[in-house]
PDB file of C-alpha atoms in Angstrom:
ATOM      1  CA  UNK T   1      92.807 124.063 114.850  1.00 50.00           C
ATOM      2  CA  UNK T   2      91.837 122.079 118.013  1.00 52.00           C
ATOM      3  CA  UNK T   3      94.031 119.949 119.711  1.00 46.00           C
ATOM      4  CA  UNK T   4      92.064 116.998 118.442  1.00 47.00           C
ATOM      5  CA  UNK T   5      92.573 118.061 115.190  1.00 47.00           C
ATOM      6  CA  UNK T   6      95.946 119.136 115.464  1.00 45.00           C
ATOM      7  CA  UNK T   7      96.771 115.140 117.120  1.00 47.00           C
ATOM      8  CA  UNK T   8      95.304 113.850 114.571  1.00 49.00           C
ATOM      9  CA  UNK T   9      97.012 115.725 111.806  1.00 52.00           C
ATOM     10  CA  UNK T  10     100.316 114.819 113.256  1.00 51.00           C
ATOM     11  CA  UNK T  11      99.158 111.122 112.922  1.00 56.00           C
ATOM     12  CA  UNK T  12      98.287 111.184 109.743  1.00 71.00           C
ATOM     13  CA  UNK T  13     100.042 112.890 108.120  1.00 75.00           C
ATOM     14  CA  UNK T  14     103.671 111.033 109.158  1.00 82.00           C
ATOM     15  CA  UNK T  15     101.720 107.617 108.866  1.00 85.00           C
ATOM     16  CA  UNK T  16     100.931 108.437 104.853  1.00 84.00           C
ATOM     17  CA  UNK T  17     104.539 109.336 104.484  1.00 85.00           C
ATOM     18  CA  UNK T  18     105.768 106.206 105.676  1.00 89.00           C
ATOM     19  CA  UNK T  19     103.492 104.648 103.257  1.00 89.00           C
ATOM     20  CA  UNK T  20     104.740 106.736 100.441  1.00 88.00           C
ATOM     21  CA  UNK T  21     108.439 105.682 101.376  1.00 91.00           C
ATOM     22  CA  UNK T  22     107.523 102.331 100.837  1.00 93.00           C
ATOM     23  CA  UNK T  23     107.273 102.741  97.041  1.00 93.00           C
ATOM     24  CA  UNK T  24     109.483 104.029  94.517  1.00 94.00           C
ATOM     25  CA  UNK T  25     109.902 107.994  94.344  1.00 89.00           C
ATOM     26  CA  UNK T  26     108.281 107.869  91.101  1.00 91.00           C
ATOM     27  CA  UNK T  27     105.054 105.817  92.020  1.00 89.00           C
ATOM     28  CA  UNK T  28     103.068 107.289  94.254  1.00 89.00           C
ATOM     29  CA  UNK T  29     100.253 104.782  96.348  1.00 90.00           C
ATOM     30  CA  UNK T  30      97.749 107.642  97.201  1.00 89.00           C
ATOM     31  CA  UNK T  31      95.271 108.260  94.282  1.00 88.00           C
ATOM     32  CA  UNK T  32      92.521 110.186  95.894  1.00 89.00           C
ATOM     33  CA  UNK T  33      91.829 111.121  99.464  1.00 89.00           C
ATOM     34  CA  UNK T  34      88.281 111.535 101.616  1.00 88.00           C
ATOM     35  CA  UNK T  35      87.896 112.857 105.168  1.00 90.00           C
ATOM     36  CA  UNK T  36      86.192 115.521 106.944  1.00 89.00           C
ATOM     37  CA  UNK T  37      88.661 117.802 108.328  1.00 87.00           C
ATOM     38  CA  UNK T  38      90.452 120.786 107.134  1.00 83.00           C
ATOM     39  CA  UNK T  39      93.955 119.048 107.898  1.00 86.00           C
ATOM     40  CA  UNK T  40      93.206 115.886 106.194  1.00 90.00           C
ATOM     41  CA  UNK T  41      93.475 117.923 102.660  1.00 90.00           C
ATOM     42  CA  UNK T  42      97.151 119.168 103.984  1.00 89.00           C
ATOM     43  CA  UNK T  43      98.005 115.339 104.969  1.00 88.00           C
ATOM     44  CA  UNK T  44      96.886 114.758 101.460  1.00 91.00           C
ATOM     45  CA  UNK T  45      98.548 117.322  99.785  1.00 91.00           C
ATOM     46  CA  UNK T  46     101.742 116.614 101.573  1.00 88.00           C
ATOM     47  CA  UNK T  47     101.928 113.196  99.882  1.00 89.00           C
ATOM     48  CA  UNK T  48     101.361 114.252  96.795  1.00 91.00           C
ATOM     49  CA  UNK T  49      97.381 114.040  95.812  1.00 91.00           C
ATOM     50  CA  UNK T  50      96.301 116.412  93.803  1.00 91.00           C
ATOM     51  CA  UNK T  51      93.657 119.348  94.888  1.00 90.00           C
ATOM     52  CA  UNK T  52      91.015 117.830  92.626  1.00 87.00           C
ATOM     53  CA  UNK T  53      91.396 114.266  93.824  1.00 89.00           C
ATOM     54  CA  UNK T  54      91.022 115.376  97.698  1.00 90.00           C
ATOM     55  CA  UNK T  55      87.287 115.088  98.862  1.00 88.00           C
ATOM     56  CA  UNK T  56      86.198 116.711 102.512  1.00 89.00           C
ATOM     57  CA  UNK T  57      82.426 115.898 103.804  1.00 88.00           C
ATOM     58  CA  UNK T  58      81.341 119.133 105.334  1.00 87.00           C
ATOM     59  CA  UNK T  59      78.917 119.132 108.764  1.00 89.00           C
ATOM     60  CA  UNK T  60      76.242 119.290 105.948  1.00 87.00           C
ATOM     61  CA  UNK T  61      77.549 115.741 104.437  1.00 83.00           C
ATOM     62  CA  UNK T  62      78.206 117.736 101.184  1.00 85.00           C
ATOM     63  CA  UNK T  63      81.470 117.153  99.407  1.00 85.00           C
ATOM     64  CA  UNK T  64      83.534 119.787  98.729  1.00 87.00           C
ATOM     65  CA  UNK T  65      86.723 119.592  96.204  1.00 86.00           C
ATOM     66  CA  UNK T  66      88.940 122.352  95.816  1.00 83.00           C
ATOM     67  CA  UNK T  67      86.831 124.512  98.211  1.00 81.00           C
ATOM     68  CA  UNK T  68      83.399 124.154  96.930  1.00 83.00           C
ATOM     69  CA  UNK T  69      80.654 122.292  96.948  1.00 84.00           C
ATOM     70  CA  UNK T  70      81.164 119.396  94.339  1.00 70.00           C
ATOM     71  CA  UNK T  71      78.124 116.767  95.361  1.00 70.00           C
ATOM     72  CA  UNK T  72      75.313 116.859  97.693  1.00 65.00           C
ATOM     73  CA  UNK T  73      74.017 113.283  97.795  1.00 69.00           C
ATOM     74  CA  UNK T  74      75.563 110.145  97.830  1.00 69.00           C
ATOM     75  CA  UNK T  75      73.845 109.124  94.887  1.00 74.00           C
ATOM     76  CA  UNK T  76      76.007 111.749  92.990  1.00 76.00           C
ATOM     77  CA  UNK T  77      78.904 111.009  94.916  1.00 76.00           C
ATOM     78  CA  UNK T  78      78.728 107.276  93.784  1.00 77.00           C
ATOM     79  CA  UNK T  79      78.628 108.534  90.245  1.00 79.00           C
ATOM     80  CA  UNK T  80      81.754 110.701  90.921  1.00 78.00           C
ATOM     81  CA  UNK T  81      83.350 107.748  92.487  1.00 76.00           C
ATOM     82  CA  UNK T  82      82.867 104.937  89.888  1.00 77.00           C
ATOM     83  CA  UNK T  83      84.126 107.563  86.875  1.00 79.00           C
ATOM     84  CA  UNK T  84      87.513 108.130  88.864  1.00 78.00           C
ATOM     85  CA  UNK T  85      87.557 104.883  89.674  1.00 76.00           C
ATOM     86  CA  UNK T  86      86.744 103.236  86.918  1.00 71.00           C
ATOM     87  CA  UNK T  87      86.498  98.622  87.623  1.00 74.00           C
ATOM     88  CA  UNK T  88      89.579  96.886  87.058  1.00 74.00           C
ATOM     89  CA  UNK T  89      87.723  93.923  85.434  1.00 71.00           C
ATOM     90  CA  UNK T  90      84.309  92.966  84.218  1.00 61.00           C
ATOM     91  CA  UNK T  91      83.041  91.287  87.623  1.00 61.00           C
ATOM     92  CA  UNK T  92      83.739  94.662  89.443  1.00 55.00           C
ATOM     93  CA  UNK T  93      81.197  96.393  86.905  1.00 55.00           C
TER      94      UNK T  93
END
């Protein structure tokens, strides 16, 4: 881990914390996670997201989940996207 990385990591992953002790212990405010760095998946796993909900863009702009390769294109991606993120109401659709 650079120091870059490891700066940013100690950003992070406090600053998502906070956020999480905004809300009650039993709601948790972080639903998925994307970034591009190993140590964003441990700032996401620290507050509580769930392997399969983390997404990391490799140097290839894939999009790995759970340590493979889940999408290549964004086209896919925005497939993946609107299933786990299904519109609130009938003008998001």
């Amino acid at each position: 881990m650079s120091g870059r990385e490891l700066s940013l990591n100690l950003f992070s992953s406090p600053t998502f914390q906070d956020i999480r002790a905004l809300f009650p212990s039993d709601r948790n405010p972080f639903y998925a996670g994307f970034g591009n760095r190993d140590t964003d998946e441990i700032s996401y796993l620290k507050v509580g997201i769930p392997r399969g909900k983390i997404f990391i863009i490799n140097p290839k702009g894939e999009v790995v989940v759970n340590s493979r390769v889940d999408t290549k294109s964004y086209t896919t991606l925005h497939a993946l996207v609107h299933d786990m993120f299904p519109p609130m109401c009938s003008s998001e659709q």
